[in-house]
Tab-separated table of C-alpha atoms in Angstrom:
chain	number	residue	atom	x	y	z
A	22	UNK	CA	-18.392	19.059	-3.508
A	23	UNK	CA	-17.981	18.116	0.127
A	24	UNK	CA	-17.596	14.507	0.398
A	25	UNK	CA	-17.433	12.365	3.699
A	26	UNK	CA	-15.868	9.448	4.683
A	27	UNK	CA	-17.696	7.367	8.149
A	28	UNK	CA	-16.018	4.756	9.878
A	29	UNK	CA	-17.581	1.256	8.681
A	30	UNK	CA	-19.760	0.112	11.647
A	31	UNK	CA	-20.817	-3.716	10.241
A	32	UNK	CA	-19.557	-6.831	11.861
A	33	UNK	CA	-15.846	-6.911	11.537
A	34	UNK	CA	-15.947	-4.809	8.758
A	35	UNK	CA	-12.420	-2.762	8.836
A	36	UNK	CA	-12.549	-2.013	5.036
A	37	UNK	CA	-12.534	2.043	4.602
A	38	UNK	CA	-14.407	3.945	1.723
A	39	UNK	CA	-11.588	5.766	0.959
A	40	UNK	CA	-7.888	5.497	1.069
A	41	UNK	CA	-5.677	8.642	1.744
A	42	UNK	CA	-4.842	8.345	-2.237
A	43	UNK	CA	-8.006	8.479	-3.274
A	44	UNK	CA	-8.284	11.446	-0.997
A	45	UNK	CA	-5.945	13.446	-2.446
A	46	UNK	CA	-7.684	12.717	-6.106
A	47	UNK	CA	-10.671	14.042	-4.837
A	48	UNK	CA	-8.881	17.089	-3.221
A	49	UNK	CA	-6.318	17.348	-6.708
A	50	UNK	CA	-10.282	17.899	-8.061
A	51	UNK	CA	-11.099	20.836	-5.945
A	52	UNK	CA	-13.326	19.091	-3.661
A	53	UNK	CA	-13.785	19.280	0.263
A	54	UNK	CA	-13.122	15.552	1.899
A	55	UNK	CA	-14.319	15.162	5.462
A	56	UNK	CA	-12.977	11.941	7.177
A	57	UNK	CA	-14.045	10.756	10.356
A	58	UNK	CA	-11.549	10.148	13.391
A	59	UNK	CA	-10.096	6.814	13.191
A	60	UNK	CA	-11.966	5.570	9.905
A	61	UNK	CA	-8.830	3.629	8.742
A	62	UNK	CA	-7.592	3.111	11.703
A	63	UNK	CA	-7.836	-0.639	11.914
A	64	UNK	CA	-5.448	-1.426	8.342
A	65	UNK	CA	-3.336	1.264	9.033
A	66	UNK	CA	-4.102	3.985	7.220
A	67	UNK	CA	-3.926	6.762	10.322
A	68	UNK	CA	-5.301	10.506	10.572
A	69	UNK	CA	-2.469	11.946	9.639
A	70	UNK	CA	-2.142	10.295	6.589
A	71	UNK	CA	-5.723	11.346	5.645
A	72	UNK	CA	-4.835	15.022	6.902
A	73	UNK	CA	-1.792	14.931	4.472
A	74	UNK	CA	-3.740	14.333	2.057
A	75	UNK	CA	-5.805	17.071	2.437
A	76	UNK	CA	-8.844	15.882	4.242
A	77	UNK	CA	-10.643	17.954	7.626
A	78	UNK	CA	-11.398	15.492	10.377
A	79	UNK	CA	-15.040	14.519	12.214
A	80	UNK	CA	-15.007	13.235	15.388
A	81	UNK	CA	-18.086	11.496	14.335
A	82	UNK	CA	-20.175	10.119	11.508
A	83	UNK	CA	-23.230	12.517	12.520
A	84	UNK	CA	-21.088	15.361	11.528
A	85	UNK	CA	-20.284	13.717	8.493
A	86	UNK	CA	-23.604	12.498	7.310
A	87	UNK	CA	-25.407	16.227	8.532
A	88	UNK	CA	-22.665	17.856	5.899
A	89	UNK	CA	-21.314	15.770	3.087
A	90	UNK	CA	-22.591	16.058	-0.079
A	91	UNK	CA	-21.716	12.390	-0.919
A	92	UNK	CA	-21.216	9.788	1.219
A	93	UNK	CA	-18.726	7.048	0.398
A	94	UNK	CA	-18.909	3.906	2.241
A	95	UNK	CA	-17.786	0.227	1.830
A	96	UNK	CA	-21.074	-2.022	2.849
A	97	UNK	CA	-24.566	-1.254	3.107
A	98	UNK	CA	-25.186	1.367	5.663
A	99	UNK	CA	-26.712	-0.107	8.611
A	100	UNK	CA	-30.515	1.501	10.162
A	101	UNK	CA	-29.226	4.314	11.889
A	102	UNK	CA	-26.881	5.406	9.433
A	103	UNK	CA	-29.771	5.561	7.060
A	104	UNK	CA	-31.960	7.284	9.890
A	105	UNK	CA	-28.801	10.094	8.833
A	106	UNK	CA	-29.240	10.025	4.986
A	107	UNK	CA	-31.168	13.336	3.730
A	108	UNK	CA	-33.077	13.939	0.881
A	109	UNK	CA	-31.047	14.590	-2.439
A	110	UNK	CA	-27.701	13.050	-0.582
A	111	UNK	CA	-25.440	10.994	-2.801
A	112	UNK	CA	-24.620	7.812	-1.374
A	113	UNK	CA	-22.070	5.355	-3.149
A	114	UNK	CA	-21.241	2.217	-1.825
A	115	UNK	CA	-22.557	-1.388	-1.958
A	116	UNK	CA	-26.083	-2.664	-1.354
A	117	UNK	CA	-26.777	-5.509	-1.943
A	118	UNK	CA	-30.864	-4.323	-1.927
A	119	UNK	CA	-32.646	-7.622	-3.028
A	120	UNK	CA	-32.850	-9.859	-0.384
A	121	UNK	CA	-33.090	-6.328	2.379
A	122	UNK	CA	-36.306	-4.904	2.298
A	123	UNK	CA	-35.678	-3.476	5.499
A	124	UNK	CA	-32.671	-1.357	3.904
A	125	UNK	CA	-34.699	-0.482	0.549
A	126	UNK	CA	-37.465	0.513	3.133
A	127	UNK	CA	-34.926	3.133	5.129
A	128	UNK	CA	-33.371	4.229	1.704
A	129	UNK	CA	-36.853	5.016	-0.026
A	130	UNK	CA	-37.446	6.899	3.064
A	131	UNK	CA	-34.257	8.493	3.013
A	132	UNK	CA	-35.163	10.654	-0.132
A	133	UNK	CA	-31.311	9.930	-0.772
A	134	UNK	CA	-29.930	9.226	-3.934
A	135	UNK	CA	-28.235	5.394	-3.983
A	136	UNK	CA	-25.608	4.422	-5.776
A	137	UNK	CA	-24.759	0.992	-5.533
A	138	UNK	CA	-21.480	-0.458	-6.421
A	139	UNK	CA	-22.339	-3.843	-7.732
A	140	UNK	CA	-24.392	-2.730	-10.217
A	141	UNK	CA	-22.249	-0.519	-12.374
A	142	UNK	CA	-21.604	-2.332	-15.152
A	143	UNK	CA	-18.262	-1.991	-17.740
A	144	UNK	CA	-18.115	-0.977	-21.356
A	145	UNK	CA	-18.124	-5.264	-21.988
A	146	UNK	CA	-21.290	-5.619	-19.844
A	147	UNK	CA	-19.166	-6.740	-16.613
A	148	UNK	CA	-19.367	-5.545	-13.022
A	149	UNK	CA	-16.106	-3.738	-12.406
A	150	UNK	CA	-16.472	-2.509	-8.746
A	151	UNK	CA	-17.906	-5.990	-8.002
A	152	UNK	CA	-15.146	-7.668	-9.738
A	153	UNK	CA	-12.414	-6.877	-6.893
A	154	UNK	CA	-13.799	-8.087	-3.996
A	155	UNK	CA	-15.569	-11.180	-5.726
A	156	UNK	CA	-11.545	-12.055	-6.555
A	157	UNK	CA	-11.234	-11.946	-2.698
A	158	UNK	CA	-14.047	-14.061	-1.858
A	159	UNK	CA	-13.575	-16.562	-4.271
A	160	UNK	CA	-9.633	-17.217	-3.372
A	161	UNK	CA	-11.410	-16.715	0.832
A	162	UNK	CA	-13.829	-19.197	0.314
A	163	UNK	CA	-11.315	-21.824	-0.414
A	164	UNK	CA	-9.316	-21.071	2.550
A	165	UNK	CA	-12.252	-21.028	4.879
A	166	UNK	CA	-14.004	-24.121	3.458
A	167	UNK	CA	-10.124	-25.980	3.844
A	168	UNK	CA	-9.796	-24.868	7.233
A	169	UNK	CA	-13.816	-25.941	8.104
A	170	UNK	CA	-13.182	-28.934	6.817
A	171	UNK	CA	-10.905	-29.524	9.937
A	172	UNK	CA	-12.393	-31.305	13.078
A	173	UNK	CA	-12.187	-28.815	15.257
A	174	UNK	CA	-14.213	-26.310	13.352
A	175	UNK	CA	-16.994	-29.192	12.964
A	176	UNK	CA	-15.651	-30.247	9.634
A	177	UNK	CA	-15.267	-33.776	8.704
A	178	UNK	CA	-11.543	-33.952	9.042
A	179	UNK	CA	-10.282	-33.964	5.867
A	180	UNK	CA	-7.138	-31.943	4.311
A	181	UNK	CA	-7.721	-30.389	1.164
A	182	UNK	CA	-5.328	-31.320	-1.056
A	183	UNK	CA	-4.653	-35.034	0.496
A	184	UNK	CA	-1.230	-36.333	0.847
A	185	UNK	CA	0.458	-39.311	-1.029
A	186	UNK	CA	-1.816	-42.272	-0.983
A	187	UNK	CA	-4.688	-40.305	0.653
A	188	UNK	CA	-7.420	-39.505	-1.901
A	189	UNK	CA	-8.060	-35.362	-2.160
A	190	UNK	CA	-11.106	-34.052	-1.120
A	191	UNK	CA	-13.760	-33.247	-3.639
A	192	UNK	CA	-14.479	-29.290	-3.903
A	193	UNK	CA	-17.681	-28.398	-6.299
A	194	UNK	CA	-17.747	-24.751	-7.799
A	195	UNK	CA	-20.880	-23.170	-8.454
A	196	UNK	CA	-20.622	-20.375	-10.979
A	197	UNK	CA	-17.594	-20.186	-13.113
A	198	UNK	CA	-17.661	-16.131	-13.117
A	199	UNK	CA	-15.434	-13.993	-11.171
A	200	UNK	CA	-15.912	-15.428	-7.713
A	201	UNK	CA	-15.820	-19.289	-9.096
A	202	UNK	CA	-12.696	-18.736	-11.152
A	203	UNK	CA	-10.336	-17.581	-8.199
A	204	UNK	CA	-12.037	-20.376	-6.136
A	205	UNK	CA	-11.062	-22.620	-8.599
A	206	UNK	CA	-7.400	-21.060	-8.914
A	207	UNK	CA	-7.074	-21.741	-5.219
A	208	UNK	CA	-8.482	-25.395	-4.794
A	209	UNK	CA	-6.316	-26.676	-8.150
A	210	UNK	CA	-3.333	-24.894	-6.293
A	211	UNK	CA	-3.992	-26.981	-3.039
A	212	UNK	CA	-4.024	-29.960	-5.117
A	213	UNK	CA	-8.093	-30.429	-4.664
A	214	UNK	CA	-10.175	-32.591	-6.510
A	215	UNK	CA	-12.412	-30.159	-8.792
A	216	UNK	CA	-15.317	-29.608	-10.151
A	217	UNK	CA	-16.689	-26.535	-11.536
A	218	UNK	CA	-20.230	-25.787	-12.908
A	219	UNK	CA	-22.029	-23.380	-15.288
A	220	UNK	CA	-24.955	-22.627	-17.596
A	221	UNK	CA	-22.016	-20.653	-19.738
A	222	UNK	CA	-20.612	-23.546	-22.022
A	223	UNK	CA	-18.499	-21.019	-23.256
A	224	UNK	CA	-16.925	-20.098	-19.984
A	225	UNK	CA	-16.296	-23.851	-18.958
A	226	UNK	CA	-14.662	-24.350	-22.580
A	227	UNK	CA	-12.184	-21.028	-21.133
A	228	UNK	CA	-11.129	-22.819	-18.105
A	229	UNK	CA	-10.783	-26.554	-19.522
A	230	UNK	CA	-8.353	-24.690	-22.306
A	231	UNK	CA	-6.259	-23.257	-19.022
A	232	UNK	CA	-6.721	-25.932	-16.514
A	233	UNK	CA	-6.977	-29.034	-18.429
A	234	UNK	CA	-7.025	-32.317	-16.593
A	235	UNK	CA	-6.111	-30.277	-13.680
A	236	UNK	CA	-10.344	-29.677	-13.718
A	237	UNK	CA	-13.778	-31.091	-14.475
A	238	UNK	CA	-16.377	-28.920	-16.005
A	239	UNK	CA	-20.270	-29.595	-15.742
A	240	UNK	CA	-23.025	-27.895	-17.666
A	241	UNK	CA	-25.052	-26.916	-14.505
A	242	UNK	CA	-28.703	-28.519	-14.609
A	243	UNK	CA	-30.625	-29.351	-10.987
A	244	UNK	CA	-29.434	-33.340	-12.322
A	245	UNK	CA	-25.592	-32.311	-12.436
A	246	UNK	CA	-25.807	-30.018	-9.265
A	247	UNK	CA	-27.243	-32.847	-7.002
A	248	UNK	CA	-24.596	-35.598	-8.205
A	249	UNK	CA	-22.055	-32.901	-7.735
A	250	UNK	CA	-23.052	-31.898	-4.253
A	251	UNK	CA	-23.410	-34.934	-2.866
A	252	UNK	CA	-19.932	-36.453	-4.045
A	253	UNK	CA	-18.276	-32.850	-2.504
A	254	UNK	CA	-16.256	-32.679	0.562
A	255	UNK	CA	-17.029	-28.654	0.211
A	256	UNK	CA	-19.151	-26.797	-2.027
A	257	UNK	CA	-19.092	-23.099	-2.538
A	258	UNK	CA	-21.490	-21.030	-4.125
A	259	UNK	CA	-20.748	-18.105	-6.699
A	260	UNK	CA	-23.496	-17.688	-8.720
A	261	UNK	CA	-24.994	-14.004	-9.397
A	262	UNK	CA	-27.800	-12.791	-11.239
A	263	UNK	CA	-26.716	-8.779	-11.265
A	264	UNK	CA	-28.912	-6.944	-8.447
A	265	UNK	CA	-31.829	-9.909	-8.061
A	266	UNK	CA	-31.885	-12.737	-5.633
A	267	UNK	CA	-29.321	-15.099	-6.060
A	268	UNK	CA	-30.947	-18.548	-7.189
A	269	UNK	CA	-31.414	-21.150	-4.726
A	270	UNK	CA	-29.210	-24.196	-6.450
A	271	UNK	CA	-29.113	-26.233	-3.459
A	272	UNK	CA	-31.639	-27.050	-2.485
A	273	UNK	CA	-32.656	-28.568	1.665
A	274	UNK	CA	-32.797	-31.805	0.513
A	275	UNK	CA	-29.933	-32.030	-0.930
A	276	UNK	CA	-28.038	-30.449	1.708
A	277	UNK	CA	-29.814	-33.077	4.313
A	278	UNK	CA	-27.799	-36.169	1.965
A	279	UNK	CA	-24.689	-34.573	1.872
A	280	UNK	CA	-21.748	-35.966	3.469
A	281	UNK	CA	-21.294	-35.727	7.197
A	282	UNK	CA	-19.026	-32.764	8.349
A	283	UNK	CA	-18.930	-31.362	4.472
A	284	UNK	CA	-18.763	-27.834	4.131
A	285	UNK	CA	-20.396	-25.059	1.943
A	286	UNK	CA	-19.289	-21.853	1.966
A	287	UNK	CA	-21.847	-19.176	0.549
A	288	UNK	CA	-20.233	-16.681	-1.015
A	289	UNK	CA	-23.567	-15.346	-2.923
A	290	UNK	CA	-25.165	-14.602	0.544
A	291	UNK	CA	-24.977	-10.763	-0.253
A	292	UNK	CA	-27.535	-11.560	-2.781
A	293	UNK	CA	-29.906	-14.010	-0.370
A	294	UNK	CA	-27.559	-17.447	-0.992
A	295	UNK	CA	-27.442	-19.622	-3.493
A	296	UNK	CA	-28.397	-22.626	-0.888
A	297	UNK	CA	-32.001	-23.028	1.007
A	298	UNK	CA	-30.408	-23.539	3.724
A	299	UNK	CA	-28.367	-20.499	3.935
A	300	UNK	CA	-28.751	-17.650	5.899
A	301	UNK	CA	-26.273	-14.267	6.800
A	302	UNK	CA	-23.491	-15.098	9.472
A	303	UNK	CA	-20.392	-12.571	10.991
A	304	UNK	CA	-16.989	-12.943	11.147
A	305	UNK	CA	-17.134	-13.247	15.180
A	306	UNK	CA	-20.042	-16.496	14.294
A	307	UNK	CA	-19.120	-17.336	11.306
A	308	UNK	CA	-20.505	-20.585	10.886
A	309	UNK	CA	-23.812	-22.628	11.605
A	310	UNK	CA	-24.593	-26.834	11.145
A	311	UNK	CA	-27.858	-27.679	9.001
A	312	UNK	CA	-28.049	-31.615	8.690
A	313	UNK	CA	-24.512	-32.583	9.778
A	314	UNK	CA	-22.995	-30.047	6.759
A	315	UNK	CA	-21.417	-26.870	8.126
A	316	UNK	CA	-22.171	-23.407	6.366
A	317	UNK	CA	-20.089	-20.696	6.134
A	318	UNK	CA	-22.018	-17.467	5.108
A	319	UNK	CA	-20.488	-14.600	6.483
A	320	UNK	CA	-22.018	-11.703	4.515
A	321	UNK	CA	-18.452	-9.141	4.229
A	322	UNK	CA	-16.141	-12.179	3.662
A	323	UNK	CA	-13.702	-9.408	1.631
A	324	UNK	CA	-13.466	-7.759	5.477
A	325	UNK	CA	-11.463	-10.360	6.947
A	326	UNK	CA	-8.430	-9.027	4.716
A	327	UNK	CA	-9.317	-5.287	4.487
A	328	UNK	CA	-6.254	-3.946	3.733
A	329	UNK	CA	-6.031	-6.120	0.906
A	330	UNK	CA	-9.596	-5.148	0.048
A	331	UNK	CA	-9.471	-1.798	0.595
A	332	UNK	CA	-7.011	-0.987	-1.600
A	333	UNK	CA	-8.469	-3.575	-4.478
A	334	UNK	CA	-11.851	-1.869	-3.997
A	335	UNK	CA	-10.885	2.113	-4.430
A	336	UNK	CA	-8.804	0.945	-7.083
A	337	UNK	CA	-12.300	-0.088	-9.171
A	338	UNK	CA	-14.197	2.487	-7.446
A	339	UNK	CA	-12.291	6.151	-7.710
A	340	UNK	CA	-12.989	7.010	-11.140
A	341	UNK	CA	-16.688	6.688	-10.493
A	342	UNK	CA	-16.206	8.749	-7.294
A	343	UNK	CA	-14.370	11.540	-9.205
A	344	UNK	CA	-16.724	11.589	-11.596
A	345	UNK	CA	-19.952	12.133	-9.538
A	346	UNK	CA	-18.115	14.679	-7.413
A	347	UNK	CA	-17.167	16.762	-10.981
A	348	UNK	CA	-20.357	16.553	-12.508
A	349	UNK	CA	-23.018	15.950	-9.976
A	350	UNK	CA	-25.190	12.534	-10.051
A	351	UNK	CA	-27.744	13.706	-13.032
A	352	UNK	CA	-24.959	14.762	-15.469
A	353	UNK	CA	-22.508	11.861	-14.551
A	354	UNK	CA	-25.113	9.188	-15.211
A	355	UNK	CA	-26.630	10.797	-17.826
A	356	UNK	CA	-23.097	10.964	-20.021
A	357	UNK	CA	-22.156	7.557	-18.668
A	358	UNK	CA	-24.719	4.455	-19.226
A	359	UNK	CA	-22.515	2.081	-16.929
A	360	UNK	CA	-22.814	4.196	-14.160
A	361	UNK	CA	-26.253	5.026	-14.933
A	362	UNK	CA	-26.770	1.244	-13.979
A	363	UNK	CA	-25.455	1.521	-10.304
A	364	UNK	CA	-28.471	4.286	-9.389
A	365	UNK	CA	-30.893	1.351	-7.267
A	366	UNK	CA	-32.658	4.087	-5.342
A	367	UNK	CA	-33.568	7.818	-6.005
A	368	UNK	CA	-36.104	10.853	-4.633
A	369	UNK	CA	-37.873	7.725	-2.808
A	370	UNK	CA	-38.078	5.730	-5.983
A	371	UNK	CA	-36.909	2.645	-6.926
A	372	UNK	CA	-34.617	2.859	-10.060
A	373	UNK	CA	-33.444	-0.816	-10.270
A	374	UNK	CA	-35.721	-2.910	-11.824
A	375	UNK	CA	-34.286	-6.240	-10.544
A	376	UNK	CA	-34.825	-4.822	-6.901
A	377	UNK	CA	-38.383	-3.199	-7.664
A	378	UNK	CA	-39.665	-6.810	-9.283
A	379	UNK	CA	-38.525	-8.487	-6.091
A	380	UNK	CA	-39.887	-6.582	-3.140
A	381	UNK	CA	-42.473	-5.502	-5.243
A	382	UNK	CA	-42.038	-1.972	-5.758
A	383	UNK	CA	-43.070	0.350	-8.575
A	384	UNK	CA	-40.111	0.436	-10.898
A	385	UNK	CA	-39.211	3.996	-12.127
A	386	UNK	CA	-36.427	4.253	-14.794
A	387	UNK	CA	-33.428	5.934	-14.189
A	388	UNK	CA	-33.999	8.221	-17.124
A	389	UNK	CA	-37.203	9.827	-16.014
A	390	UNK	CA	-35.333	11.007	-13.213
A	391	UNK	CA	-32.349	11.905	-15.219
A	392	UNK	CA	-34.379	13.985	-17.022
């Protein structure tokens, strides 16, 4: 199988598809890897590595989309690169489909075949290729919200972690799943006031056994979000309901009686937000003031480290990319349920029925195209 690799074109977004090792994987497979000029470029990861590992070089991501059997990206691809996308076309990356019906519109035109990354689900029902790069945004969105918090970013002055005699600030956790538990790793480890909240009683009982006193856990009801929220110096939002719209927790109101100069950092803004008042931002604008309370929702936080990410991501992501390149996309999600859950678009069908039910689109099992 030919598979290419385009340069990531988003925002900011420096992250690669594909490292050289995964490269050579592929290649160790007997498959063709075409790699356009520069694609790593930015987190050092050079053409000459990729051409020792036995990719060809494109000067262009035309040339790759016109010949690649599979396309391997890192973030949704953006209008024209779906303008590129052909009929019967693997692509494998994230998409975040939901809350874009102007990318499901380009993909069910597409006739491609979709593959999205936060989907795919693990043998205990997790998200594996999600999991990397929500560890990244949850220990991100404690840095960003502490350094916010700071006057000159609009914040309301306040250091995270206090110093002696000066109270901490008050961080609230939404969501005490991937993304929630390495926030909450990084605001107990900056001495931070915290609270974390969750509809799992289960999951809250996991952390209080680690964190102890260190922590305060809150079964999450709209009663124990609003008193949380409104006592928080910053408030970042993790929840995720797997390919849907991410619920909207927080509500206007409540954002309009926060504290003056608070911050909330969105991480679930992939998936719509998790706060009314939220809405995408880039790393170049990265933040925008609703009430007084400053929101950080850039939509590729993960890309702000991308050499970290990168390498986290192909790590979770390179078995699944071998695997479709051996077997072809019917017989690879056919033998493998997990993967079978990542296929969000198909042949102009929608195959995910999280995304059909919310832009209201016929739903059309996986398994009738399987088969």
């Amino acid at each position: 199988m030919l598979v290419g690799l385009p340069k990531e074109i988003k925002n900011h977004e420096y992250r690669v598809g594909l490292t050289p090792a995964s490269v050579r994987e592929l290649v160790h497979h007997g498959h063709q890897v075409l790699v356009q000029t520069g694609a790593g470029a930015a987190i050092g990861l050079s053409d000459d590595q990729y051409l020792a590992a036995g990719a060809t070089l494109a000067q262009d991501a035309a040339q790759v989309f016109a010949v690649a059997d599979m396309i391997v990206k890192v973030k949704e691809p953006q209008a024209h690169e779906c303008a590129m996308l052909r009929p019967g076309q693997m692509l494998y990356t994230y998409l975040h489909l939901a809350p874009d019906p102007a990318q499901t519109a380009a993909l069910v035109k597409s006739g491609a075949v979709c593959i999205a990354y936060e989907t795919i689900t693990g043998p205990g029902g997790g998200l594996p290729l999600l999991a990397p790069m929500s560890e990244v945004a949850g220990r991100m969105a404690v840095q960003a919200g502490a350094a916010h918090l700071e006057k000159s970013k609009g914040g309301m002055g306040v250091l995270l972690g206090g110093v002696p005699g000066v109270s901490a600030a008050h961080v609230v956790i939404l969501g005490a799943g991937v993304v929630g538990t390495h926030a909450l790793q990084m605001a107990v480890g900056m001495g931070a006031r915290v609270t974390v909240l969750d509809k799992n009683v289960d999951r809250l009982r996991q952390l209080d056994l680690v964190f102890g006193n260190r922590i305060n856990t809150l079964y999450s009801t709209a009663q124990s979000v609003e008193e949380a929220v409104l006592d928080a110096e910053l408030v970042v939002g993790g929840v995720l309901i797997p390919g849907a719209a991410a619920p909207k927790l927080v509500t206007r109101s409540m954002v309009s009686r926060m504290k003056k100069g608070a911050v909330v950092v969105d991480v679930a803004i992939d998936q719509g937000g998790c706060f009314e008042t939220s809405h995408a931002t880039t790393h170049a604008e990265p933040t925008f003031v609703v009430d007084g309370v400053v929101h950080y929702c850039v939509a590729n936080m993960p890309g702000a480290v991308a050499r970290t990410s990168t390498f986290a991501l192909n790590n979770a992501t390179i078995a699944h990319a071998l695997t479709l390149a051996d077997q072809g996309w019917r017989q690879a999600l056919k033998d493998n349920p997990d993967l079978k859950n990542g296929l969000n678009v198909a042949h102009g069908q929608v195959t995910y029925e999280a995304v059909a039910s919310t832009l209201g689109y016929a739903y059309v099992p996986a398994d009738s195209l399987l088969n």
